[in-house]
Amino acid sequence: MTTTVTPSTRNGVDTATLFATLDAVKAAPEAAAFQFRASNQWLTGTHSRSTIHGFFGVGEERTHERTFTFDADHPAILVGHDNGPTPIEYVLHALATCLTAGLANIAAARGIRLTEVKSTVSGDIDLNGILGLDPDVRNGYQNIAVHFTVKGDASPEKLRGLVEQSRKRSAVYDILTSNVPVTIDITTD
Amino acid sequence: MTTTVTPSTRNGVDTATLFATLDAVKAAPEAAAFQFRASNQWLTGTHSRSTIHGFFGVGEERTHERTFTFDADHPAILVGHDNGPTPIEYVLHALATCLTAGLANIAAARGIRLTEVKSTVSGDIDLNGILGLDPDVRNGYQNIAVHFTVKGDASPEKLRGLVEQSRKRSAVYDILTSNVPVTIDITTD
């Protein structure tokens, strides 16, 4: 007698848990309401440090297994001390990691084994905007270009389809390409 | 004879260099064309790692003083292994650090000494979007809320004005609240 075992883990993704999670959210859509947070402390000049630890999801307050801290700064050419990447470089990292995580999940769900996924993300910005020197120049990136290299046991067409489906379901791609309402309030005492 | 020394550094910002940089860009606006970059490598599952090092600015290729690397992952509740924050948490960090760096520069330019700047940023997201379970739910944050605490040697009105001016000149605020064109290309061999 031969037993065929369907492996539950593919590309490091536990597909049984992935599908169970989808079923659980289908049954209780309110479980999908999440809130993510970062707390920041100014250090000096353009240097500040953020802490990421708690979040809300699946009906309750949760925490990451560790407390993550990240510094941002400007390089010397932008009058900082280079204690970390610039804030807008973190956005490029966020886009790359979001598209890549989705791609691995989608490949696992489609039964495709990945052997390599690499990407580079570049953003062009004209600092005449943030420096207030040209009112016709926007403050942020004028465009962002992503280049993916994807290898695995599927046709080039199917591998390309993974990136396309990940783009369609990417939270970071969405917030860069469609406006998000941002509110700011301030305490001074 | 009394000599009055105008301090060049305020809030850790070298204001002389800041104003010199502004003058230099006024004289040669093309110096303000920058390109920032991140390179990412998939590790396993939803875990990937980005490297940030080189960038282009003021007419030439440049590098940060160090190579920065950052991991992103999903927590266990989102079928990952919590090796780093989620990609969208990095976006909240980017927003906080961008607004804070701007605030410190603007305060320095306006002669205001800051004693404390803290912020928390939270983003609400309904994962029915990225899970593909509800076509009416967007993939990204539905809203982002920033709360600043700003203290320094100026009136509450002037301290609030720093945040407002920083918002007006923030690259990350801009790319979240106004669409950025994002192109993606793919290599499979």
XYZ file of C-alpha atoms in Angstrom:
378
model
C 0.000 0.000 0.000
C 1.343 3.398 -0.956
C 0.464 6.473 1.030
C 0.768 9.841 -0.675
C 1.625 12.558 1.784
C 0.731 16.090 0.765
C 3.354 18.286 2.348
C 1.795 21.034 4.428
C 4.815 23.316 4.255
C 5.873 24.778 0.903
C 8.296 27.691 0.479
C 8.409 27.850 4.282
C 4.682 28.607 4.264
C 2.468 26.297 6.330
C -0.255 26.017 3.715
C -2.601 24.032 5.990
C -2.512 26.907 8.495
C -2.790 29.447 5.664
C -5.982 27.835 4.328
C -7.347 27.342 7.880
C -6.792 31.056 8.527
C -8.674 31.953 5.340
C -11.560 29.688 6.399
C -11.597 31.179 9.909
C -11.794 34.747 8.543
C -14.501 33.722 6.061
C -16.534 32.429 9.027
C -15.830 35.508 11.197
C -14.872 38.495 9.001
C -14.514 40.811 12.022
C -11.391 38.846 13.048
C -9.622 40.582 10.158
C -9.741 44.033 11.795
C -6.120 44.806 12.687
C -4.367 47.894 13.996
C -0.602 48.240 13.677
C 1.472 50.821 15.554
C 4.867 52.446 15.858
C 6.107 54.757 18.634
C 8.848 57.235 17.883
C 11.242 59.269 20.008
C 13.293 62.148 18.626
C 16.968 61.850 19.564
C 18.748 64.823 17.972
C 18.797 66.571 14.619
C 17.182 64.370 11.986
C 17.846 61.217 14.061
C 14.918 59.439 15.713
C 14.112 55.910 16.866
C 10.906 53.935 16.519
C 9.693 51.014 18.595
C 7.301 48.409 17.200
C 5.790 45.893 19.605
C 2.018 45.842 20.222
C -0.787 45.449 17.716
C -4.472 44.537 17.687
C -5.888 41.654 15.699
C -8.313 38.751 15.772
C -10.294 40.463 18.520
C -7.561 41.241 21.025
C -4.378 43.105 21.906
C -1.254 41.204 20.880
C 2.501 41.701 20.868
C 5.337 40.661 18.628
C 7.654 38.062 20.145
C 10.307 40.784 20.418
C 10.360 44.555 20.593
C 11.756 45.885 17.328
C 13.598 49.225 17.245
C 14.775 51.107 14.167
C 16.680 54.347 13.719
C 16.238 56.792 10.879
C 18.409 59.771 10.018
C 19.626 61.765 7.046
C 23.079 61.246 5.500
C 25.648 64.032 5.854
C 24.862 65.340 2.367
C 21.353 66.021 3.693
C 22.597 67.650 6.902
C 22.254 64.552 9.124
C 24.630 62.048 10.730
C 23.688 58.849 8.880
C 22.629 56.935 12.003
C 20.092 55.065 9.889
C 18.471 55.108 6.468
C 16.228 57.987 5.533
C 12.492 57.574 6.219
C 11.717 57.217 2.514
C 14.248 54.395 2.099
C 12.255 52.435 4.702
C 9.227 52.824 2.412
C 11.104 51.074 -0.423
C 12.012 48.256 1.978
C 8.348 48.027 3.028
C 7.229 47.697 -0.587
C 9.810 45.005 -1.416
C 9.022 42.928 1.680
C 5.253 43.199 1.214
C 5.344 42.066 -2.414
C 7.795 39.267 -1.544
C 5.789 37.886 1.408
C 2.647 37.832 -0.728
C 4.492 36.159 -3.568
C 5.712 33.323 -1.302
C 2.214 32.780 0.098
C 0.606 32.777 -3.343
C 3.250 30.395 -4.728
C 2.629 28.020 -1.804
C -1.126 28.165 -2.383
C -0.612 27.457 -6.101
C 1.764 24.554 -5.493
C 4.815 26.320 -6.932
C 8.176 25.786 -5.235
C 10.331 28.903 -5.289
C 14.097 28.654 -5.442
C 14.963 32.359 -5.502
C 13.171 35.671 -5.118
C 15.163 38.881 -5.245
C 14.058 42.440 -5.846
C 15.415 45.930 -6.089
C 13.244 48.965 -5.510
C 14.276 52.479 -6.462
C 12.499 55.766 -5.955
C 13.217 59.055 -7.712
C 12.720 62.232 -5.755
C 13.432 65.893 -6.482
C 14.300 67.538 -3.173
C 13.280 70.951 -4.513
C 9.871 69.841 -3.211
C 10.658 69.203 0.453
C 13.130 72.083 0.516
C 10.278 74.399 -0.456
C 12.194 75.756 -3.450
C 9.772 74.824 -6.238
C 6.003 74.739 -5.655
C 5.524 72.604 -8.769
C 7.625 69.741 -7.383
C 5.920 67.209 -5.100
C 7.480 66.344 -1.749
C 7.544 62.582 -2.228
C 8.761 60.125 -4.821
C 7.902 61.023 -8.391
C 7.997 57.360 -9.302
C 9.044 54.018 -7.844
C 10.444 51.157 -9.943
C 10.529 47.548 -8.735
C 12.525 44.824 -10.427
C 11.900 41.221 -9.409
C 13.906 38.087 -10.156
C 11.759 35.025 -9.481
C 12.892 31.413 -9.975
C 11.048 28.184 -9.201
C 9.532 25.000 -10.620
C 6.982 26.675 -12.877
C 6.860 28.294 -16.295
C 8.024 31.905 -16.706
C 4.374 32.823 -17.269
C 3.300 31.260 -13.970
C 6.217 32.846 -12.103
C 5.271 36.254 -13.503
C 1.696 35.580 -12.461
C 2.832 35.271 -8.840
C 4.210 38.810 -8.862
C 1.082 40.116 -10.551
C -1.226 38.465 -7.998
C 0.958 39.700 -5.130
C 0.725 43.249 -6.492
C -3.070 42.932 -6.591
C -3.135 41.966 -2.905
C -0.289 44.078 -1.503
C -1.081 46.430 1.369
C 2.010 48.592 0.780
C 1.497 48.780 -2.990
C -2.060 49.896 -2.282
C -1.163 52.676 0.138
C 1.468 54.042 -2.252
C -0.805 54.006 -5.278
C -4.091 55.013 -3.591
C -4.536 57.795 -1.056
C -4.738 56.990 2.646
C -6.437 59.473 5.017
C -3.833 60.585 7.590
C -4.842 62.590 10.673
C -2.358 64.339 12.959
C -3.054 65.667 16.442
C -0.634 67.423 18.742
C -0.053 67.778 22.492
C 2.306 70.521 23.693
C 2.189 70.056 27.462
C 34.079 94.499 23.939
C 31.328 91.914 23.889
C 31.036 89.404 21.101
C 27.695 87.803 20.467
C 28.070 84.309 19.091
C 25.146 82.931 17.161
C 25.217 79.204 17.758
C 25.243 77.284 14.510
C 23.866 74.076 15.997
C 20.325 74.011 17.362
C 18.376 70.819 18.184
C 21.392 68.933 16.866
C 20.823 70.574 13.477
C 23.761 72.453 11.976
C 21.715 75.422 10.815
C 24.634 77.052 8.991
C 25.022 73.927 6.867
C 21.238 73.663 6.497
C 20.983 77.191 5.095
C 24.111 76.699 2.960
C 22.524 73.567 1.486
C 19.361 75.500 0.679
C 21.424 78.215 -1.032
C 23.419 75.615 -2.975
C 20.251 73.951 -4.279
C 18.742 77.350 -5.152
C 21.829 78.021 -7.256
C 21.847 74.565 -8.866
C 18.364 72.998 -8.678
C 19.481 69.851 -10.517
C 21.570 68.910 -7.442
C 18.269 68.027 -5.748
C 17.609 65.008 -8.004
C 18.012 61.979 -5.721
C 17.366 58.283 -6.157
C 17.033 56.019 -3.120
C 17.126 52.221 -3.279
C 16.569 49.018 -1.345
C 17.528 45.476 -2.372
C 15.583 42.556 -0.998
C 16.223 38.810 -0.729
C 13.506 36.316 0.125
C 14.557 33.952 2.935
C 11.592 31.650 3.596
C 7.840 31.964 4.008
C 6.921 35.604 4.655
C 10.460 36.390 5.886
C 12.735 38.542 3.723
C 15.678 40.866 4.257
C 16.451 44.226 2.667
C 19.766 45.957 2.267
C 20.049 49.741 2.000
C 23.405 51.225 1.066
C 23.828 53.158 -2.193
C 21.941 56.183 -3.430
C 22.304 58.923 -6.014
C 22.303 62.605 -5.139
C 23.959 65.951 -5.838
C 25.116 64.659 -9.206
C 26.837 61.427 -8.229
C 26.585 57.924 -6.785
C 26.937 57.885 -3.005
C 26.767 55.390 -0.155
C 25.625 55.484 3.420
C 28.437 55.218 5.964
C 27.177 51.721 6.813
C 25.138 49.047 5.055
C 21.765 48.822 6.748
C 19.826 45.532 6.751
C 16.276 44.975 7.954
C 14.097 41.882 8.199
C 10.353 41.784 7.725
C 8.007 38.894 8.442
C 4.465 38.199 9.580
C 3.628 37.272 13.174
C 2.394 33.724 13.903
C -1.239 34.892 13.898
C -0.652 35.867 10.248
C 1.077 32.586 9.376
C 4.656 33.865 9.713
C 7.483 33.456 12.223
C 7.786 37.002 13.575
C 11.392 37.481 12.477
C 10.677 41.185 12.015
C 7.809 43.647 11.875
C 5.304 43.424 9.053
C 5.984 45.538 5.966
C 3.137 47.919 6.806
C 4.506 48.558 10.301
C 7.686 49.844 8.640
C 5.503 52.364 6.798
C 4.247 53.773 10.127
C 7.873 54.062 11.302
C 8.739 55.854 8.053
C 5.938 58.378 8.574
C 6.907 59.088 12.201
C 10.600 59.535 11.397
C 9.941 61.739 8.365
C 7.645 64.115 10.243
C 10.051 64.194 13.209
C 13.174 64.942 11.155
C 11.364 67.753 9.381
C 10.086 69.132 12.653
C 13.593 69.309 14.132
C 14.951 71.060 11.028
C 12.087 73.551 10.932
C 12.405 74.279 14.667
C 16.135 74.903 14.210
C 15.475 77.255 11.280
C 12.860 79.124 13.341
C 15.106 79.446 16.399
C 13.016 77.157 18.595
C 14.809 74.799 20.973
C 13.042 71.479 21.334
C 13.184 69.535 24.582
C 11.023 66.550 23.623
C 9.370 65.165 20.507
C 7.472 61.887 20.709
C 4.903 60.401 18.400
C 2.741 57.361 18.009
C 1.397 56.293 14.646
C -1.377 53.738 14.216
C -2.919 52.312 11.079
C -6.228 50.465 10.803
C -6.471 47.701 8.252
C -9.144 45.140 7.423
C -7.366 42.010 6.213
C -10.450 40.891 4.292
C -8.857 43.029 1.564
C -5.476 41.331 1.190
C -7.018 37.907 1.878
C -9.241 38.443 -1.170
C -12.391 37.769 0.848
C -14.218 41.064 0.265
C -13.799 43.029 -2.981
C -15.137 46.183 -1.296
C -12.284 46.271 1.248
C -9.040 47.929 0.197
C -5.730 46.102 0.664
C -3.964 48.832 2.616
C -4.623 50.994 5.642
C -8.103 52.499 5.792
C -6.711 55.354 7.864
C -3.564 56.359 9.726
C -3.566 58.439 12.919
C -0.511 60.297 14.210
C -0.263 61.753 17.694
C 2.629 64.102 18.461
C 3.881 65.403 21.785
C 6.131 68.415 21.188
C 7.860 70.429 23.926
C 10.275 73.328 23.626
C 10.916 77.012 24.340
C 8.016 78.375 22.297
C 4.284 78.908 22.656
C 1.913 75.967 22.113
C 0.805 77.694 18.918
C 4.366 77.874 17.592
C 5.081 74.270 18.590
C 1.931 73.128 16.761
C 3.045 75.189 13.782
C 6.219 73.093 13.556
C 4.219 69.910 13.080
C 1.982 71.591 10.527
C 4.940 72.873 8.489
C 6.648 69.481 8.692
C 3.478 67.824 7.381
C 3.464 70.266 4.465
C 7.027 69.277 3.545
C 7.042 65.575 4.391
C 8.001 63.128 1.659
C 6.384 60.150 3.407
C 3.177 62.047 4.242
C 2.993 63.003 0.569
C 3.399 59.498 -0.818
C 0.751 58.135 1.551
C -1.778 60.846 0.787
C -1.091 61.301 -2.956
C -0.631 58.507 -5.488
C 2.855 57.483 -6.596
C 3.305 55.708 -9.943
C 4.849 52.279 -9.236
C 6.163 50.101 -12.060
C 7.112 46.443 -11.636
C 9.164 44.349 -14.040
C 10.102 40.712 -13.680
C 12.976 38.433 -14.704
C 12.455 34.660 -14.464
C 15.772 33.301 -15.701
